[in-house]
Each structure stands twice: as structure tokens, then as C-alpha cells.
Amino acid sequence: MKQTRIRLFGSVLMIIIIPMALFILGIWKNSDSHLTTQVLTSGIAVLVIVAFSMAFWVYSGIIQPLEKLQQAMHEIREGNLEDALDAEDVNSEVRQLMEDFEEMRIRLKENQEEKLQADRDSKELLSNITHDLKTPITSIKGYVEGILDGVARSPEQMDRYIRTIYNKANDMDRLIDELTFYTKIDANRIPYNFEKIAVNSFFRDCADEVGTEMAAAGIRFFYEGNVPEDVLVIADVEQMKRVINNIVGNSVKYSNKEQGEISICLKDDGDFVLAEIQDNGRGISKDELPNIFNRFYRADSARNPKGGSGIGLSIVKKIIEDHGGRVWARSELGVGTTVIFSLRKYVEGEL
């Protein structure tokens, strides 16, 4: 940069001084009057002032901004993307260059932050998955060893051991399914097959399936469809089942009452149908409630010994938003949680 500065100063001086010096020299040769001498003296003074004014303009308008730009480039090369490049006081063509450079720095910083967040998310997911797979595997090994050692002597004990092994294997299968689906979300490759469905009939069928599982788990289950039978929505059947299963699964996981209760209720809401899935579990604090649909978020471990990948509700949010709806929740500690999501009603000619 020092050599550039010298060259610019030299160029300015040559462009301005040499022509003016030649002009003054020509006048001096052709005249010897006292007046001419005064004019020449004044001309030289003006020449010096103009030359240094031009030099100052070049320095403040070009060289100084370029030095700032060079320093900013050095900082980025060293990995520092925090220092902003200020182009407010620059009034030259260099300003646009500096503004473009600053925009590039901001984008590089955003990309770096996204990459760091993705790395943290991946590590957290790996930690969650490792923990949540280890727990059922350890349990399965323990029950299998009990069977092999003859601990389960009666048919009733054997049946209980086998059912427990089966349930733990199902937990692992659900976890792996969530992980597989998460990779599709990350790549925006969720396979959707949208079709017209009678919303009340669909939720009633889902409630029948869920109700059987809840009965086996000792949880009371209720369904209330306050929507006319002819109301249709556009939805992917399989993905909507995933939404319901994920929400209900969370309710079961965090149930802490002697008699757990879960209900699904449909409500008509103008152009939308609202689905409310309510439980009487431990509830969620006001501080944690806004974060439950964020990827990898899990409630305070002191109140959340159940584990989980932390992606179940984020999957729900993604699917519902892709259906043109939205999802939210309300909760009270010690009382329970209600997750609500909306689905747009079918409009003739939409599909």
C-alpha cells in the first residue's frame, strides 16, 4: 500500500505540476517585466496549493479508504469476521467498493454462524441419539439375560419380559425413524402426497388407533370431532399421522399423573380446522414454551428424565407449515399441555 501511495502522489504531481511548470517557463522566457515576475510568483504559489490540494483529495478519497479496505481484508484472512468496514465518510467511487466488501463480510459471517450452529446441532443430535439408543438397548439386554438365566419362570413373567422387549424395540425404531425423517427435512426432501380428506373421518380413524395404544398404556383417551362430516382439507395422510403420533407420543412420554389423560378435539375456525391435542401431564414453563418447536430443544433435564432426540415437535412444525397451517401450544406447570395446529379447508378447484 505504501508503494501505491507513492505512485499515486507522483502521478498527481506529474499530471498537474509538469504542464503548469512548462506553461510558466514559456511565459518567463518570453517576458522580463516586473509584472510578469509577479504573475509567475503567484502562478507558482497557486500551482503548489493546487498540487497539494489534489494530493490531499487523492489521499483522503482514495488512498485512505483503500488502506481501510486492505486492513479489513487482512482481518478476514486471519479469520476475524467481526469488525465492520465503515464507508460512511468516504465520498468517492471507492465507497461502493467498500460497501460491497462489507456486504460480503456480513454474508461470510452469517454463513460461518450457520455452519457453527449446524455443527453444534449435529453434535447434540448425536449425543441425544446415543443416549436414547443406549437406554432401550441396555433394558433389552437385561430382560434377555433374565430370560436366558431362567428368571422368568412363569408364563406371566415371560409374557411381561417379551412385551417389554418388544416395546423397547419399538422405541428404538421410532427414534431411528425420526432421525431418518430429520435428514429429509434438512435436505428439503420430504415426500408429500397431498389429497382431499374428510377431516373428521380421518381424525376419528387416527383416534381409534391411538386409543388402542393408550388403553394398553393405562392412559384414558378421548376424541371430540366438532366439525361437520363434509368438511375437507388438503393433506398428506401419512405425514398427518406422523404429526398426531409425535404430539401424542410427547404427551405419553411426559405424563406424570397416576391417571394420565389425552384428548383430541377438532374445532371449526372459519377457513381453517383447528386440532387440539391436550394432556394432563407435567406441563411446560413459560420460559421454555416458546422453544419447544425448535430443533433439538428439550426441556430442563431436571424435569425431563425421559430423554428424546429433541426433533419430534420440530418435525410437527415443518409438516404443518408445509400444509399451509401453523402450530402453537399453551401449557401450565402441574396441569398439562395443549398443542394446537391449524389446517386449511379445501376450496373447490384447489387440488
Short mmCIF file of C-alpha atoms in Angstrom, two decimals:
data_model
loop_
_atom_site.label_atom_id
_atom_site.label_comp_id
_atom_site.label_asym_id
_atom_site.label_seq_id
_atom_site.Cartn_x
_atom_site.Cartn_y
_atom_site.Cartn_z
CA MET A 1 0.00 0.00 0.00
CA LYS A 2 2.93 2.34 0.69
CA GLN A 3 4.21 1.89 -2.87
CA THR A 4 0.70 2.53 -4.23
CA ARG A 5 0.50 5.76 -2.23
CA ILE A 6 3.85 6.96 -3.57
CA ARG A 7 2.87 6.15 -7.14
CA LEU A 8 -0.45 8.00 -6.81
CA PHE A 9 1.21 11.06 -5.30
CA GLY A 10 3.81 11.02 -8.04
CA SER A 11 1.18 10.66 -10.75
CA VAL A 12 -0.86 13.58 -9.40
CA LEU A 13 2.19 15.82 -9.15
CA MET A 14 3.33 14.91 -12.65
CA ILE A 15 -0.12 15.47 -14.17
CA ILE A 16 -0.56 18.88 -12.54
CA ILE A 17 2.89 20.35 -11.94
CA ILE A 18 4.74 19.46 -15.15
CA PRO A 19 2.23 21.03 -17.59
CA MET A 20 1.85 24.11 -15.41
CA ALA A 21 5.62 24.40 -14.95
CA LEU A 22 6.17 24.24 -18.70
CA PHE A 23 3.48 26.88 -19.21
CA ILE A 24 5.06 29.21 -16.62
CA LEU A 25 8.53 28.61 -18.05
CA GLY A 26 7.29 29.62 -21.51
CA ILE A 27 5.88 32.86 -20.15
CA TRP A 28 9.10 33.60 -18.27
CA LYS A 29 11.28 33.13 -21.35
CA ASN A 30 9.17 35.45 -23.46
CA SER A 31 8.96 38.30 -20.94
CA ASP A 32 11.22 40.03 -18.44
CA SER A 33 8.93 42.65 -16.97
CA HIS A 34 8.37 43.08 -13.24
CA LEU A 35 4.66 42.35 -13.73
CA THR A 36 5.49 39.06 -15.36
CA THR A 37 7.66 38.12 -12.40
CA GLN A 38 4.76 38.79 -10.01
CA VAL A 39 2.41 36.76 -12.18
CA LEU A 40 4.89 33.91 -12.25
CA THR A 41 5.33 34.05 -8.48
CA SER A 42 1.56 33.97 -7.97
CA GLY A 43 1.25 31.16 -10.51
CA ILE A 44 3.84 29.07 -8.70
CA ALA A 45 2.03 29.65 -5.40
CA VAL A 46 -1.28 28.61 -6.97
CA LEU A 47 0.45 25.62 -8.54
CA VAL A 48 1.76 24.47 -5.18
CA ILE A 49 -1.62 24.95 -3.48
CA VAL A 50 -3.48 23.10 -6.24
CA ALA A 51 -0.94 20.28 -6.24
CA PHE A 52 -1.17 19.73 -2.50
CA SER A 53 -4.97 20.08 -2.56
CA MET A 54 -5.16 17.41 -5.23
CA ALA A 55 -2.74 15.25 -3.27
CA PHE A 56 -4.90 15.61 -0.13
CA TRP A 57 -8.03 14.76 -2.12
CA VAL A 58 -6.36 11.65 -3.55
CA TYR A 59 -5.18 10.58 -0.10
CA SER A 60 -8.47 11.12 1.74
CA GLY A 61 -10.72 9.99 -1.10
CA ILE A 62 -8.79 7.04 -2.48
CA ILE A 63 -5.67 6.03 -0.55
CA GLN A 64 -7.13 6.18 2.97
CA PRO A 65 -10.25 4.13 2.07
CA LEU A 66 -8.05 1.61 0.25
CA GLU A 67 -5.90 1.30 3.38
CA LYS A 68 -9.07 0.58 5.41
CA LEU A 69 -10.10 -1.97 2.80
CA GLN A 70 -6.68 -3.61 2.91
CA GLN A 71 -6.85 -3.84 6.72
CA ALA A 72 -10.33 -5.36 6.53
CA MET A 73 -9.09 -7.94 4.01
CA HIS A 74 -6.23 -8.79 6.36
CA GLU A 75 -8.68 -9.32 9.26
CA ILE A 76 -10.82 -11.67 7.16
CA ARG A 77 -7.74 -13.57 6.04
CA GLU A 78 -6.89 -14.06 9.73
CA GLY A 79 -10.41 -15.40 10.33
CA ASN A 80 -11.86 -12.30 12.01
CA LEU A 81 -15.30 -11.52 10.59
CA GLU A 82 -16.47 -9.31 13.47
CA ASP A 83 -15.01 -5.90 12.54
CA ALA A 84 -17.33 -3.88 10.31
CA LEU A 85 -15.95 -1.73 7.50
CA ASP A 86 -17.27 1.84 7.83
CA ALA A 87 -17.78 3.60 4.49
CA GLU A 88 -19.94 6.49 5.76
CA ASP A 89 -17.23 9.17 5.49
CA VAL A 90 -16.00 8.04 2.09
CA ASN A 91 -17.19 10.23 -0.77
CA SER A 92 -15.70 8.61 -3.81
CA GLU A 93 -16.03 5.70 -6.16
CA VAL A 94 -14.21 3.65 -3.55
CA ARG A 95 -17.29 3.85 -1.30
CA GLN A 96 -19.26 1.42 -3.48
CA LEU A 97 -16.33 -0.99 -3.39
CA MET A 98 -16.19 -0.76 0.41
CA GLU A 99 -19.95 -1.26 0.74
CA ASP A 100 -19.79 -4.35 -1.49
CA PHE A 101 -16.91 -5.66 0.60
CA GLU A 102 -18.86 -5.07 3.82
CA GLU A 103 -21.86 -6.93 2.40
CA MET A 104 -19.57 -9.83 1.55
CA ARG A 105 -18.18 -9.79 5.13
CA ILE A 106 -21.70 -9.92 6.58
CA ARG A 107 -22.66 -12.86 4.37
CA LEU A 108 -19.45 -14.70 5.25
CA LYS A 109 -20.17 -14.11 8.94
CA GLU A 110 -23.75 -15.39 8.57
CA ASN A 111 -22.51 -18.49 6.73
CA GLN A 112 -19.92 -19.09 9.43
CA GLU A 113 -22.54 -18.78 12.19
CA GLU A 114 -24.90 -21.13 10.34
CA LYS A 115 -22.11 -23.68 9.95
CA LEU A 116 -21.17 -23.44 13.62
CA GLN A 117 -24.84 -23.84 14.61
CA ALA A 118 -25.19 -26.83 12.28
CA ASP A 119 -22.09 -28.40 13.85
CA ARG A 120 -23.50 -27.83 17.35
CA ASP A 121 -26.86 -29.26 16.30
CA SER A 122 -25.21 -32.35 14.80
CA LYS A 123 -23.17 -32.96 17.96
CA GLU A 124 -26.25 -32.51 20.14
CA LEU A 125 -28.29 -34.83 17.93
CA LEU A 126 -25.55 -37.46 18.05
CA SER A 127 -25.38 -37.13 21.84
CA ASN A 128 -29.18 -37.40 22.18
CA ILE A 129 -29.44 -40.37 19.82
CA THR A 130 -26.54 -42.17 21.51
CA HIS A 131 -28.14 -41.72 24.93
CA ASP A 132 -31.63 -42.65 23.78
CA LEU A 133 -30.49 -45.76 21.93
CA LYS A 134 -28.29 -46.89 24.79
CA THR A 135 -31.18 -46.85 27.27
CA PRO A 136 -33.51 -49.33 25.47
CA ILE A 137 -30.56 -51.49 24.37
CA THR A 138 -29.44 -51.82 27.99
CA SER A 139 -33.01 -52.65 29.02
CA ILE A 140 -33.41 -55.25 26.23
CA LYS A 141 -30.11 -56.90 27.19
CA GLY A 142 -31.20 -57.07 30.82
CA TYR A 143 -34.53 -58.73 30.03
CA VAL A 144 -32.96 -61.16 27.54
CA GLU A 145 -30.36 -62.15 30.14
CA GLY A 146 -33.18 -62.64 32.63
CA ILE A 147 -34.94 -65.00 30.21
CA LEU A 148 -31.71 -66.91 29.49
CA ASP A 149 -30.95 -67.22 33.22
CA GLY A 150 -34.43 -68.58 33.91
CA VAL A 151 -35.57 -65.60 35.98
CA ALA A 152 -38.91 -65.50 34.13
CA ARG A 153 -40.22 -68.82 35.40
CA SER A 154 -43.96 -68.35 34.97
CA PRO A 155 -45.80 -67.74 31.66
CA GLU A 156 -46.95 -64.40 33.05
CA GLN A 157 -43.40 -63.27 33.77
CA MET A 158 -42.22 -64.49 30.38
CA ASP A 159 -45.04 -62.59 28.67
CA ARG A 160 -44.17 -59.40 30.59
CA TYR A 161 -40.48 -59.70 29.68
CA ILE A 162 -41.24 -60.25 25.99
CA ARG A 163 -43.71 -57.36 25.87
CA THR A 164 -41.14 -55.07 27.48
CA ILE A 165 -38.50 -56.12 24.94
CA TYR A 166 -40.99 -55.51 22.14
CA ASN A 167 -41.87 -52.03 23.46
CA LYS A 168 -38.21 -51.07 23.82
CA ALA A 169 -37.51 -52.24 20.27
CA ASN A 170 -40.42 -50.07 19.10
CA ASP A 171 -38.89 -47.09 20.92
CA MET A 172 -35.64 -47.64 19.04
CA ASP A 173 -37.50 -47.98 15.75
CA ARG A 174 -39.34 -44.69 16.33
CA LEU A 175 -36.09 -42.95 17.20
CA ILE A 176 -34.38 -44.16 14.03
CA ASP A 177 -37.45 -43.17 12.00
CA GLU A 178 -37.28 -39.65 13.46
CA LEU A 179 -33.60 -39.42 12.59
CA THR A 180 -34.24 -40.58 9.02
CA PHE A 181 -37.04 -38.07 8.61
CA TYR A 182 -34.87 -35.31 10.07
CA THR A 183 -32.28 -35.83 7.31
CA LYS A 184 -35.07 -35.35 4.75
CA ILE A 185 -36.12 -32.11 6.45
CA ASP A 186 -32.54 -30.84 6.33
CA ALA A 187 -32.37 -31.55 2.60
CA ASN A 188 -35.94 -30.30 1.94
CA ARG A 189 -36.82 -33.71 0.52
CA ILE A 190 -39.96 -34.56 2.48
CA PRO A 191 -42.17 -36.68 0.19
CA TYR A 192 -45.69 -35.25 0.18
CA ASN A 193 -48.73 -36.81 -1.42
CA PHE A 194 -51.49 -34.22 -0.94
CA GLU A 195 -55.10 -35.27 -1.36
CA LYS A 196 -58.60 -34.29 -0.26
CA ILE A 197 -59.56 -35.93 3.04
CA ALA A 198 -62.66 -35.72 5.21
CA VAL A 199 -61.03 -34.25 8.27
CA ASN A 200 -63.46 -35.63 10.88
CA SER A 201 -63.35 -39.15 9.48
CA PHE A 202 -59.55 -39.07 9.24
CA PHE A 203 -59.03 -37.89 12.82
CA ARG A 204 -61.60 -40.38 14.09
CA ASP A 205 -59.66 -43.24 12.48
CA CYS A 206 -56.41 -41.91 13.95
CA ALA A 207 -58.10 -41.62 17.34
CA ASP A 208 -59.19 -45.27 17.15
CA GLU A 209 -55.58 -46.35 16.51
CA VAL A 210 -54.16 -44.10 19.20
CA GLY A 211 -56.89 -45.07 21.66
CA THR A 212 -55.91 -48.74 21.46
CA GLU A 213 -52.31 -47.89 22.32
CA MET A 214 -53.38 -45.56 25.13
CA ALA A 215 -55.58 -48.25 26.66
CA ALA A 216 -52.63 -50.65 26.68
CA ALA A 217 -50.54 -47.97 28.41
CA GLY A 218 -53.22 -47.31 31.01
CA ILE A 219 -53.99 -43.80 29.73
CA ARG A 220 -57.54 -42.56 29.26
CA PHE A 221 -58.15 -41.21 25.77
CA PHE A 222 -60.96 -39.04 24.37
CA TYR A 223 -61.88 -37.80 20.91
CA GLU A 224 -64.29 -34.99 20.08
CA GLY A 225 -64.95 -34.01 16.45
CA ASN A 226 -66.83 -30.72 16.42
CA VAL A 227 -66.61 -30.38 12.64
CA PRO A 228 -69.25 -31.34 10.04
CA GLU A 229 -68.61 -34.62 8.25
CA ASP A 230 -68.43 -32.94 4.84
CA VAL A 231 -65.56 -30.59 5.75
CA LEU A 232 -62.48 -31.40 3.67
CA VAL A 233 -58.83 -30.42 3.95
CA ILE A 234 -55.86 -30.90 1.64
CA ALA A 235 -53.30 -33.04 3.44
CA ASP A 236 -50.81 -35.86 3.20
CA VAL A 237 -52.34 -38.74 5.16
CA GLU A 238 -49.06 -40.36 6.22
CA GLN A 239 -47.42 -37.10 7.30
CA MET A 240 -50.51 -36.03 9.24
CA LYS A 241 -50.41 -39.36 11.08
CA ARG A 242 -46.79 -38.58 11.90
CA VAL A 243 -47.86 -35.21 13.32
CA ILE A 244 -50.52 -36.80 15.55
CA ASN A 245 -48.24 -39.62 16.70
CA ASN A 246 -45.39 -37.22 17.53
CA ILE A 247 -47.60 -34.96 19.62
CA VAL A 248 -49.39 -37.83 21.38
CA GLY A 249 -46.04 -39.58 21.89
CA ASN A 250 -44.71 -36.50 23.66
CA SER A 251 -47.79 -36.39 25.88
CA VAL A 252 -47.30 -40.04 26.85
CA LYS A 253 -43.58 -39.57 27.43
CA TYR A 254 -44.04 -36.68 29.86
CA SER A 255 -47.12 -37.98 31.63
CA ASN A 256 -46.55 -37.94 35.39
CA LYS A 257 -50.04 -38.45 36.75
CA GLU A 258 -51.32 -41.68 38.30
CA GLN A 259 -54.14 -41.49 35.77
CA GLY A 260 -52.93 -39.99 32.53
CA GLU A 261 -55.41 -38.39 30.14
CA ILE A 262 -55.04 -37.36 26.50
CA SER A 263 -57.71 -35.91 24.23
CA ILE A 264 -58.00 -34.85 20.60
CA CYS A 265 -60.59 -32.20 19.77
CA LEU A 266 -61.45 -30.71 16.36
CA LYS A 267 -62.89 -27.20 16.08
CA ASP A 268 -64.24 -25.19 13.15
CA ASP A 269 -62.39 -21.89 12.73
CA GLY A 270 -63.60 -20.16 9.57
CA ASP A 271 -61.28 -21.08 6.70
CA PHE A 272 -59.37 -23.44 8.98
CA VAL A 273 -59.90 -26.52 11.11
CA LEU A 274 -58.16 -26.48 14.49
CA ALA A 275 -56.90 -29.71 16.06
CA GLU A 276 -56.19 -29.56 19.80
CA ILE A 277 -54.27 -32.38 21.48
CA GLN A 278 -54.42 -31.97 25.24
CA ASP A 279 -52.84 -33.88 28.13
CA ASN A 280 -52.77 -33.65 31.91
CA GLY A 281 -49.00 -34.14 32.19
CA ARG A 282 -46.31 -32.20 33.98
CA GLY A 283 -46.70 -29.07 31.85
CA ILE A 284 -44.09 -26.69 30.45
CA SER A 285 -42.80 -23.47 31.99
CA LYS A 286 -43.47 -20.09 30.36
CA ASP A 287 -39.75 -19.65 29.69
CA GLU A 288 -39.47 -22.97 27.85
CA LEU A 289 -42.79 -22.90 25.98
CA PRO A 290 -41.67 -20.63 23.08
CA ASN A 291 -38.78 -23.00 22.31
CA ILE A 292 -40.46 -26.40 22.20
CA PHE A 293 -40.84 -26.37 18.40
CA ASN A 294 -37.16 -25.52 17.86
CA ARG A 295 -34.93 -28.28 16.59
CA PHE A 296 -33.03 -30.21 19.28
CA TYR A 297 -34.74 -28.32 22.09
CA ARG A 298 -35.52 -30.35 25.17
CA ALA A 299 -36.92 -29.12 28.45
CA ASP A 300 -34.77 -28.83 31.55
CA SER A 301 -33.22 -32.24 32.20
CA ALA A 302 -34.04 -31.95 35.90
CA ARG A 303 -37.72 -32.25 34.95
CA ASN A 304 -37.10 -34.26 31.77
CA PRO A 305 -35.55 -37.64 32.61
CA LYS A 306 -37.23 -39.27 29.61
CA GLY A 307 -34.67 -38.17 27.02
CA GLY A 308 -35.61 -37.84 23.38
CA SER A 309 -33.94 -36.61 20.23
CA GLY A 310 -35.44 -33.13 20.54
CA ILE A 311 -36.65 -33.13 16.92
CA GLY A 312 -40.17 -34.57 17.24
CA LEU A 313 -42.02 -31.26 17.61
CA SER A 314 -39.78 -29.50 15.09
CA ILE A 315 -40.89 -32.17 12.59
CA VAL A 316 -44.51 -31.37 13.51
CA LYS A 317 -43.89 -27.66 12.88
CA LYS A 318 -42.26 -28.30 9.50
CA ILE A 319 -45.07 -30.59 8.27
CA ILE A 320 -47.88 -28.28 9.42
CA GLU A 321 -46.24 -25.23 7.83
CA ASP A 322 -45.80 -27.17 4.59
CA HIS A 323 -49.56 -27.81 4.74
CA GLY A 324 -50.19 -24.05 4.93
CA GLY A 325 -51.09 -24.08 8.62
CA ARG A 326 -49.35 -23.19 11.86
CA VAL A 327 -48.77 -24.83 15.24
CA TRP A 328 -48.54 -23.44 18.76
CA ALA A 329 -49.00 -24.56 22.35
CA ARG A 330 -50.28 -23.46 25.71
CA SER A 331 -49.26 -25.06 28.97
CA GLU A 332 -49.33 -24.76 32.74
CA LEU A 333 -46.90 -26.47 35.08
CA GLY A 334 -48.56 -29.26 37.01
CA VAL A 335 -51.74 -29.02 34.92
CA GLY A 336 -50.84 -30.10 31.40
CA THR A 337 -50.15 -29.02 27.84
CA THR A 338 -52.29 -28.40 24.77
CA VAL A 339 -50.75 -28.41 21.29
CA ILE A 340 -52.91 -26.75 18.63
CA PHE A 341 -52.39 -26.81 14.89
CA SER A 342 -54.46 -25.46 12.01
CA LEU A 343 -55.30 -26.97 8.62
CA ARG A 344 -56.76 -25.01 5.73
CA LYS A 345 -60.15 -26.15 4.49
CA TYR A 346 -60.40 -27.38 0.93
CA VAL A 347 -61.54 -24.80 -1.62
CA GLU A 348 -63.19 -26.06 -4.81
CA GLY A 349 -60.65 -26.36 -7.62
CA GLU A 350 -57.66 -26.06 -5.27
CA LEU A 351 -56.19 -29.52 -5.90
#
